[in-house]
Short mmCIF file of C-alpha atoms in Angstrom, two decimals:
data_model
loop_
_atom_site.label_atom_id
_atom_site.label_comp_id
_atom_site.label_asym_id
_atom_site.label_seq_id
_atom_site.Cartn_x
_atom_site.Cartn_y
_atom_site.Cartn_z
CA UNK A 1 -23.42 -13.67 -42.70
CA UNK A 2 -25.66 -10.65 -42.13
CA UNK A 3 -25.84 -8.35 -45.17
CA UNK A 4 -23.94 -5.07 -44.85
CA UNK A 5 -27.02 -2.80 -45.10
CA UNK A 6 -28.82 -4.80 -42.42
CA UNK A 7 -25.84 -4.38 -40.07
CA UNK A 8 -25.84 -0.63 -40.68
CA UNK A 9 -29.57 -0.46 -39.94
CA UNK A 10 -29.14 -2.28 -36.62
CA UNK A 11 -26.29 0.05 -35.64
CA UNK A 12 -28.44 3.07 -36.48
CA UNK A 13 -31.31 1.75 -34.34
CA UNK A 14 -28.97 1.18 -31.38
CA UNK A 15 -27.60 4.73 -31.67
CA UNK A 16 -31.14 6.11 -31.79
CA UNK A 17 -32.20 4.17 -28.67
CA UNK A 18 -29.12 5.36 -26.78
CA UNK A 19 -29.77 8.98 -27.73
CA UNK A 20 -33.32 8.70 -26.36
CA UNK A 21 -32.02 7.20 -23.11
CA UNK A 22 -29.54 10.04 -22.71
CA UNK A 23 -32.46 12.45 -22.61
CA UNK A 24 -34.31 10.54 -19.89
CA UNK A 25 -31.73 8.75 -17.76
CA UNK A 26 -29.19 10.26 -15.35
CA UNK A 27 -26.15 11.59 -17.17
CA UNK A 28 -23.20 9.21 -17.00
CA UNK A 29 -20.34 11.66 -16.56
CA UNK A 30 -17.58 11.64 -14.03
CA UNK A 31 -18.00 14.00 -11.10
CA UNK A 32 -15.00 16.03 -12.28
CA UNK A 33 -16.56 16.47 -15.73
CA UNK A 34 -19.83 17.61 -14.21
CA UNK A 35 -18.35 20.05 -11.75
CA UNK A 36 -15.81 21.73 -14.01
CA UNK A 37 -17.42 21.56 -17.46
CA UNK A 38 -21.01 22.59 -16.73
CA UNK A 39 -21.71 26.26 -17.48
CA UNK A 40 -24.10 28.47 -15.53
CA UNK A 41 -26.41 28.81 -18.53
CA UNK A 42 -26.55 25.02 -19.02
CA UNK A 43 -27.09 24.15 -15.38
CA UNK A 44 -30.85 24.86 -14.97
CA UNK A 45 -31.71 22.44 -17.81
CA UNK A 46 -29.09 19.91 -16.70
CA UNK A 47 -29.97 19.86 -13.01
CA UNK A 48 -32.85 17.37 -13.13
CA UNK A 49 -30.72 14.88 -15.06
CA UNK A 50 -27.88 14.77 -12.54
CA UNK A 51 -27.46 11.55 -10.61
CA UNK A 52 -27.04 12.89 -7.09
CA UNK A 53 -27.78 15.92 -4.98
CA UNK A 54 -24.10 15.89 -4.04
CA UNK A 55 -23.15 16.64 -7.65
CA UNK A 56 -25.72 19.44 -7.78
CA UNK A 57 -24.34 20.96 -4.59
CA UNK A 58 -20.74 20.88 -5.79
CA UNK A 59 -21.62 22.54 -9.10
CA UNK A 60 -23.57 25.30 -7.34
CA UNK A 61 -20.70 25.93 -4.92
CA UNK A 62 -18.39 26.34 -7.92
CA UNK A 63 -20.74 28.89 -9.49
CA UNK A 64 -20.83 30.85 -6.23
CA UNK A 65 -17.07 30.73 -5.68
CA UNK A 66 -14.90 33.79 -6.22
CA UNK A 67 -12.51 31.82 -8.45
CA UNK A 68 -15.37 31.16 -10.90
CA UNK A 69 -16.79 34.70 -10.86
CA UNK A 70 -13.55 36.69 -10.83
CA UNK A 71 -13.06 36.57 -14.60
CA UNK A 72 -16.56 35.81 -15.89
CA UNK A 73 -17.56 39.38 -16.83
CA UNK A 74 -14.73 41.56 -15.60
CA UNK A 75 -13.40 42.44 -19.07
CA UNK A 76 -16.84 43.90 -19.87
CA UNK A 77 -17.14 46.23 -16.84
CA UNK A 78 -16.29 49.93 -16.70
CA UNK A 79 -17.11 52.80 -14.32
CA UNK A 80 -19.06 55.50 -16.16
CA UNK A 81 -19.98 57.88 -13.30
CA UNK A 82 -18.54 58.57 -9.88
CA UNK A 83 -15.90 56.19 -8.62
CA UNK A 84 -13.91 59.04 -7.09
CA UNK A 85 -14.82 58.35 -3.50
CA UNK A 86 -17.80 59.54 -1.50
CA UNK A 87 -18.41 63.26 -1.88
CA UNK A 88 -20.46 66.12 -3.32
CA UNK A 89 -18.13 67.36 -6.06
CA UNK A 90 -19.24 67.21 -9.69
CA UNK A 91 -17.19 64.05 -10.28
CA UNK A 92 -18.48 62.31 -7.16
CA UNK A 93 -21.60 60.56 -5.90
CA UNK A 94 -22.83 59.66 -2.44
CA UNK A 95 -24.87 56.45 -2.19
CA UNK A 96 -26.53 56.57 -5.65
CA UNK A 97 -29.75 54.59 -6.01
CA UNK A 98 -32.18 54.83 -8.93
CA UNK A 99 -30.87 55.49 -12.45
CA UNK A 100 -32.51 56.25 -15.80
CA UNK A 101 -30.93 56.13 -19.28
CA UNK A 102 -32.00 58.72 -21.87
CA UNK A 103 -30.26 57.16 -24.84
CA UNK A 104 -31.44 59.80 -27.33
CA UNK A 105 -29.60 62.47 -25.36
CA UNK A 106 -26.75 60.13 -24.37
CA UNK A 107 -27.17 60.84 -20.67
CA UNK A 108 -27.86 58.95 -17.48
CA UNK A 109 -29.93 60.48 -14.69
CA UNK A 110 -28.83 59.47 -11.20
CA UNK A 111 -30.68 59.76 -7.89
CA UNK A 112 -27.64 60.87 -5.87
CA UNK A 113 -29.38 60.04 -2.65
CA UNK A 114 -27.26 61.38 0.19
CA UNK A 115 -26.26 64.47 -1.78
CA UNK A 116 -30.01 65.18 -2.03
CA UNK A 117 -29.84 65.86 -5.74
CA UNK A 118 -30.44 64.45 -9.21
CA UNK A 119 -27.39 64.34 -11.46
CA UNK A 120 -27.37 64.29 -15.26
CA UNK A 121 -24.19 62.59 -16.44
CA UNK A 122 -23.38 62.60 -20.15
CA UNK A 123 -21.86 59.46 -21.60
CA UNK A 124 -18.05 59.53 -21.65
CA UNK A 125 -17.89 62.61 -19.39
CA UNK A 126 -15.93 62.73 -16.15
CA UNK A 127 -18.31 65.13 -14.39
CA UNK A 128 -22.04 65.36 -13.83
CA UNK A 129 -24.48 68.27 -13.74
CA UNK A 130 -27.08 68.98 -11.05
CA UNK A 131 -30.57 69.14 -12.59
CA UNK A 132 -32.74 68.88 -9.46
CA UNK A 133 -32.11 69.55 -5.79
CA UNK A 134 -28.56 70.30 -4.80
CA UNK A 135 -29.75 73.01 -2.42
CA UNK A 136 -29.11 71.08 0.74
CA UNK A 137 -31.32 68.59 2.52
CA UNK A 138 -34.79 70.00 3.14
CA UNK A 139 -38.47 70.10 2.24
CA UNK A 140 -38.52 73.34 0.28
CA UNK A 141 -39.89 73.22 -3.25
CA UNK A 142 -36.33 73.52 -4.59
CA UNK A 143 -34.94 70.88 -2.22
CA UNK A 144 -34.86 67.10 -1.98
CA UNK A 145 -34.30 64.72 0.92
CA UNK A 146 -32.68 61.37 0.08
CA UNK A 147 -34.25 60.80 -3.35
CA UNK A 148 -34.32 57.11 -4.25
CA UNK A 149 -35.39 57.09 -7.91
CA UNK A 150 -35.87 59.27 -10.97
CA UNK A 151 -37.44 58.90 -14.41
CA UNK A 152 -37.38 61.30 -17.37
CA UNK A 153 -40.62 61.99 -19.26
CA UNK A 154 -39.95 63.22 -22.80
CA UNK A 155 -43.54 64.38 -23.37
CA UNK A 156 -43.43 66.92 -20.56
CA UNK A 157 -39.65 67.41 -20.70
CA UNK A 158 -39.50 66.85 -16.97
CA UNK A 159 -38.21 64.55 -14.26
CA UNK A 160 -40.40 62.62 -11.84
CA UNK A 161 -38.56 62.03 -8.58
CA UNK A 162 -39.08 59.83 -5.52
CA UNK A 163 -38.38 62.49 -2.88
CA UNK A 164 -38.37 59.75 -0.32
CA UNK A 165 -37.70 61.30 3.07
CA UNK A 166 -40.00 64.21 2.21
CA UNK A 167 -42.70 61.57 1.56
CA UNK A 168 -43.68 62.96 -1.82
CA UNK A 169 -43.41 62.61 -5.60
CA UNK A 170 -42.19 65.77 -7.31
CA UNK A 171 -42.08 66.80 -10.96
CA UNK A 172 -39.06 68.87 -11.86
CA UNK A 173 -39.24 70.71 -15.19
CA UNK A 174 -36.30 71.42 -17.47
CA UNK A 175 -37.70 74.88 -18.23
CA UNK A 176 -35.94 77.56 -16.19
CA UNK A 177 -39.09 79.59 -15.52
CA UNK A 178 -41.24 76.68 -14.32
CA UNK A 179 -41.16 75.68 -10.67
CA UNK A 180 -41.25 72.06 -9.48
CA UNK A 181 -44.63 70.73 -8.43
CA UNK A 182 -45.73 68.10 -5.93
CA UNK A 183 -47.63 65.25 -7.63
CA UNK A 184 -48.65 63.48 -4.44
CA UNK A 185 -47.59 63.32 -0.81
CA UNK A 186 -47.85 60.97 2.17
CA UNK A 187 -45.98 58.29 0.24
CA UNK A 188 -42.66 56.59 1.00
CA UNK A 189 -41.52 56.03 -2.55
CA UNK A 190 -38.68 53.68 -3.45
CA UNK A 191 -39.18 53.29 -7.20
CA UNK A 192 -40.96 55.18 -9.98
CA UNK A 193 -41.67 54.15 -13.59
CA UNK A 194 -43.67 55.38 -16.63
CA UNK A 195 -45.49 53.11 -19.09
CA UNK A 196 -46.11 53.78 -22.79
CA UNK A 197 -49.52 55.33 -22.07
CA UNK A 198 -47.89 57.90 -19.81
CA UNK A 199 -49.05 56.34 -16.56
CA UNK A 200 -46.84 56.77 -13.52
CA UNK A 201 -46.23 53.79 -11.19
CA UNK A 202 -44.82 54.17 -7.69
CA UNK A 203 -43.85 51.62 -5.02
CA UNK A 204 -44.67 52.64 -1.44
CA UNK A 205 -42.63 50.52 0.94
CA UNK A 206 -44.39 51.64 4.14
CA UNK A 207 -47.90 50.91 2.81
CA UNK A 208 -46.67 47.75 1.03
CA UNK A 209 -48.27 48.66 -2.26
CA UNK A 210 -47.83 49.93 -5.81
CA UNK A 211 -50.06 52.71 -7.17
CA UNK A 212 -50.63 54.24 -10.59
CA UNK A 213 -51.30 57.83 -11.70
CA UNK A 214 -52.09 59.31 -15.10
CA UNK A 215 -49.53 62.01 -15.83
CA UNK A 216 -51.18 65.40 -16.28
CA UNK A 217 -54.47 64.41 -14.68
CA UNK A 218 -55.73 64.80 -11.12
CA UNK A 219 -52.53 65.95 -9.43
CA UNK A 220 -52.32 65.39 -5.66
CA UNK A 221 -54.75 62.44 -5.76
CA UNK A 222 -54.11 59.01 -4.27
CA UNK A 223 -53.89 57.21 -7.61
CA UNK A 224 -55.10 53.65 -8.30
CA UNK A 225 -53.93 50.60 -6.36
CA UNK A 226 -52.40 48.06 -8.80
CA UNK A 227 -50.45 45.64 -6.56
CA UNK A 228 -50.27 44.77 -2.88
CA UNK A 229 -52.11 46.99 -0.43
CA UNK A 230 -53.26 44.06 1.71
CA UNK A 231 -50.89 44.58 4.59
CA UNK A 232 -47.44 43.16 5.12
CA UNK A 233 -47.15 39.45 4.39
CA UNK A 234 -45.99 36.77 1.98
CA UNK A 235 -49.30 35.79 0.40
CA UNK A 236 -49.66 36.28 -3.35
CA UNK A 237 -51.78 39.41 -2.84
CA UNK A 238 -49.28 40.95 -0.41
CA UNK A 239 -45.92 42.66 -0.40
CA UNK A 240 -43.41 43.21 2.36
CA UNK A 241 -41.26 46.26 1.68
CA UNK A 242 -41.55 46.61 -2.12
CA UNK A 243 -38.46 48.24 -3.59
CA UNK A 244 -37.79 48.47 -7.33
CA UNK A 245 -40.53 48.03 -9.94
CA UNK A 246 -40.66 47.58 -13.71
CA UNK A 247 -43.60 47.87 -16.15
CA UNK A 248 -43.47 46.09 -19.53
CA UNK A 249 -45.24 46.78 -22.84
CA UNK A 250 -48.27 44.75 -21.73
CA UNK A 251 -48.58 46.79 -18.50
CA UNK A 252 -47.44 43.83 -16.42
CA UNK A 253 -45.85 45.01 -13.19
CA UNK A 254 -42.70 43.38 -11.83
CA UNK A 255 -41.76 44.09 -8.22
CA UNK A 256 -38.74 43.37 -6.04
CA UNK A 257 -40.34 42.35 -2.74
CA UNK A 258 -37.49 43.19 -0.39
CA UNK A 259 -38.36 41.60 2.95
CA UNK A 260 -39.90 38.57 1.25
CA UNK A 261 -36.67 38.11 -0.74
CA UNK A 262 -38.54 37.44 -3.97
CA UNK A 263 -39.49 38.88 -7.37
CA UNK A 264 -43.21 39.15 -8.13
CA UNK A 265 -45.21 39.74 -11.31
CA UNK A 266 -48.70 41.22 -11.53
CA UNK A 267 -50.44 40.85 -14.89
CA UNK A 268 -52.62 43.88 -15.69
CA UNK A 269 -55.71 44.05 -13.41
CA UNK A 270 -54.68 40.89 -11.52
CA UNK A 271 -55.60 40.63 -7.83
CA UNK A 272 -52.67 38.36 -7.03
CA UNK A 273 -49.07 38.21 -8.14
CA UNK A 274 -46.90 35.36 -9.38
CA UNK A 275 -43.53 34.51 -7.82
CA UNK A 276 -40.83 34.55 -10.49
CA UNK A 277 -37.64 34.28 -8.46
CA UNK A 278 -36.59 33.76 -4.86
CA UNK A 279 -38.93 30.94 -3.87
CA UNK A 280 -36.54 29.43 -1.34
CA UNK A 281 -36.23 32.05 1.36
CA UNK A 282 -33.40 34.40 2.20
CA UNK A 283 -29.95 33.20 1.19
CA UNK A 284 -27.12 33.35 -1.33
CA UNK A 285 -27.90 30.23 -3.37
CA UNK A 286 -28.74 30.38 -7.06
CA UNK A 287 -32.46 30.10 -6.26
CA UNK A 288 -32.32 32.64 -3.44
CA UNK A 289 -32.19 36.40 -2.92
CA UNK A 290 -31.42 38.62 0.05
CA UNK A 291 -33.23 41.96 0.02
CA UNK A 292 -33.44 42.58 -3.74
CA UNK A 293 -33.58 46.31 -4.45
CA UNK A 294 -33.06 46.74 -8.18
CA UNK A 295 -35.04 45.21 -11.04
CA UNK A 296 -35.29 45.38 -14.82
CA UNK A 297 -36.56 43.06 -17.58
CA UNK A 298 -34.98 42.78 -21.04
CA UNK A 299 -36.67 42.27 -24.43
CA UNK A 300 -36.47 38.48 -24.05
CA UNK A 301 -38.25 38.52 -20.71
CA UNK A 302 -35.10 37.81 -18.71
CA UNK A 303 -35.18 39.40 -15.27
CA UNK A 304 -32.13 41.19 -13.86
CA UNK A 305 -32.06 41.70 -10.10
CA UNK A 306 -29.78 43.84 -7.96
CA UNK A 307 -29.51 41.35 -5.09
CA UNK A 308 -28.59 43.93 -2.47
CA UNK A 309 -27.36 42.08 0.61
CA UNK A 310 -25.64 39.45 -1.55
CA UNK A 311 -23.67 42.18 -3.37
CA UNK A 312 -24.43 40.80 -6.82
CA UNK A 313 -26.62 41.16 -9.90
CA UNK A 314 -28.57 38.06 -10.92
CA UNK A 315 -30.30 37.09 -14.17
CA UNK A 316 -33.33 34.79 -14.21
CA UNK A 317 -34.92 33.33 -17.34
CA UNK A 318 -38.60 32.53 -17.71
CA UNK A 319 -38.02 28.78 -17.71
CA UNK A 320 -35.98 28.47 -14.55
CA UNK A 321 -35.98 29.48 -10.91
CA UNK A 322 -32.17 29.24 -11.01
CA UNK A 323 -30.35 32.51 -11.49
CA UNK A 324 -27.04 33.35 -13.13
CA UNK A 325 -24.59 35.77 -11.52
CA UNK A 326 -23.73 38.44 -14.09
CA UNK A 327 -21.90 40.84 -11.80
CA UNK A 328 -20.48 40.78 -8.28
CA UNK A 329 -20.90 37.81 -5.99
CA UNK A 330 -17.29 38.20 -4.89
CA UNK A 331 -17.90 39.80 -1.51
CA UNK A 332 -17.97 43.49 -0.76
CA UNK A 333 -15.13 45.49 -2.28
CA UNK A 334 -13.99 48.17 -4.70
CA UNK A 335 -12.70 45.99 -7.53
CA UNK A 336 -14.49 46.08 -10.89
CA UNK A 337 -16.02 42.66 -10.24
CA UNK A 338 -17.25 43.60 -6.76
CA UNK A 339 -20.28 45.52 -5.52
CA UNK A 340 -21.53 46.94 -2.24
CA UNK A 341 -25.33 46.85 -2.00
CA UNK A 342 -26.18 47.33 -5.70
CA UNK A 343 -29.44 49.20 -6.22
CA UNK A 344 -30.74 50.77 -9.46
CA UNK A 345 -30.53 49.00 -12.83
CA UNK A 346 -31.06 50.29 -16.37
CA UNK A 347 -30.41 49.24 -19.98
CA UNK A 348 -29.38 51.28 -22.99
CA UNK A 349 -30.54 50.46 -26.53
CA UNK A 350 -27.45 48.37 -27.19
CA UNK A 351 -28.29 46.06 -24.32
CA UNK A 352 -25.58 47.29 -21.97
CA UNK A 353 -26.55 47.05 -18.31
CA UNK A 354 -25.95 49.92 -15.88
CA UNK A 355 -25.72 49.28 -12.14
CA UNK A 356 -25.84 51.79 -9.30
CA UNK A 357 -23.10 50.52 -6.98
CA UNK A 358 -24.52 52.15 -3.85
CA UNK A 359 -21.71 51.53 -1.37
CA UNK A 360 -18.93 52.29 -3.85
CA UNK A 361 -20.52 55.61 -4.91
CA UNK A 362 -20.30 54.81 -8.61
CA UNK A 363 -22.28 53.67 -11.65
CA UNK A 364 -20.98 50.57 -13.43
CA UNK A 365 -21.63 49.63 -17.05
CA UNK A 366 -21.44 46.00 -18.13
CA UNK A 367 -21.71 44.49 -21.58
CA UNK A 368 -23.83 41.34 -21.25
CA UNK A 369 -22.81 38.36 -23.41
#
């Protein structure tokens, strides 16, 4: 008879060989186990090990179904601004777009687009306060016309605003005795951001480009081209209707390329971008986008996208082209887990995500797990 220790050694070797095979061979699970037990976060790593494309398709359909998404995040969602119907009262918004969180002051700035104003809404308040515009639609120095984005600059204690239909960038000071000033004109701005060196970045969707200015220097100049600017197209050095942008600590520029239905990244001084998400054309699959118009990147490099025409917010990790639905994806509607053309995105210091729910005239806050 074989000695006991020798038997145990053989068993251990067999277990080790089987564990190696599990990592390389197709997973031997029943179709029901695969479809109903796989989570969205596990799926990108699991996908290449699945036995058939049919299994992959069924799992993806489950992730996109309303029954899966209805309860995924809903307990973490609240309305923090607006949500009282479309209107111009202090507790209402009308097609809000860009948003900016000033966590030190516990406020959110909102580009209240069709009210032609910028609203400052304090956390936990039921009403907002007009801090720019609000004097009717127009091109006067104290007026705005369909502003799409806003950012607050602490150094100058002022707001920089995409005054989109007036084709200009304006700086609006918090000091009562200081008039707004035009930073540059002849620009159709969708998104505006500031980096840690106090440079201003602006996406111009008509010229299909992103430009940079140094705040406080050379006002009314054309700035420096940093992405796109090679005509409309889908090559790596082109953009087609750039919408939202984001700039990280390394001065890398991320851009939602609306008509190309993709997310691009330009490393500092690069002549071409890199496609990060949306490589498979327009659609509502987990690897697809349909006119993305909001974008932000968290501290771990995960990309959050307001996937406008799909009425959802997606999250993409660095390792995978597959996204995870973190909000919406349940058709257009007014429920907490529904969106209508989401636009601006922003984080607070606690990692809560804020979403401008454009068609529902509200700002939603979601705690991300």
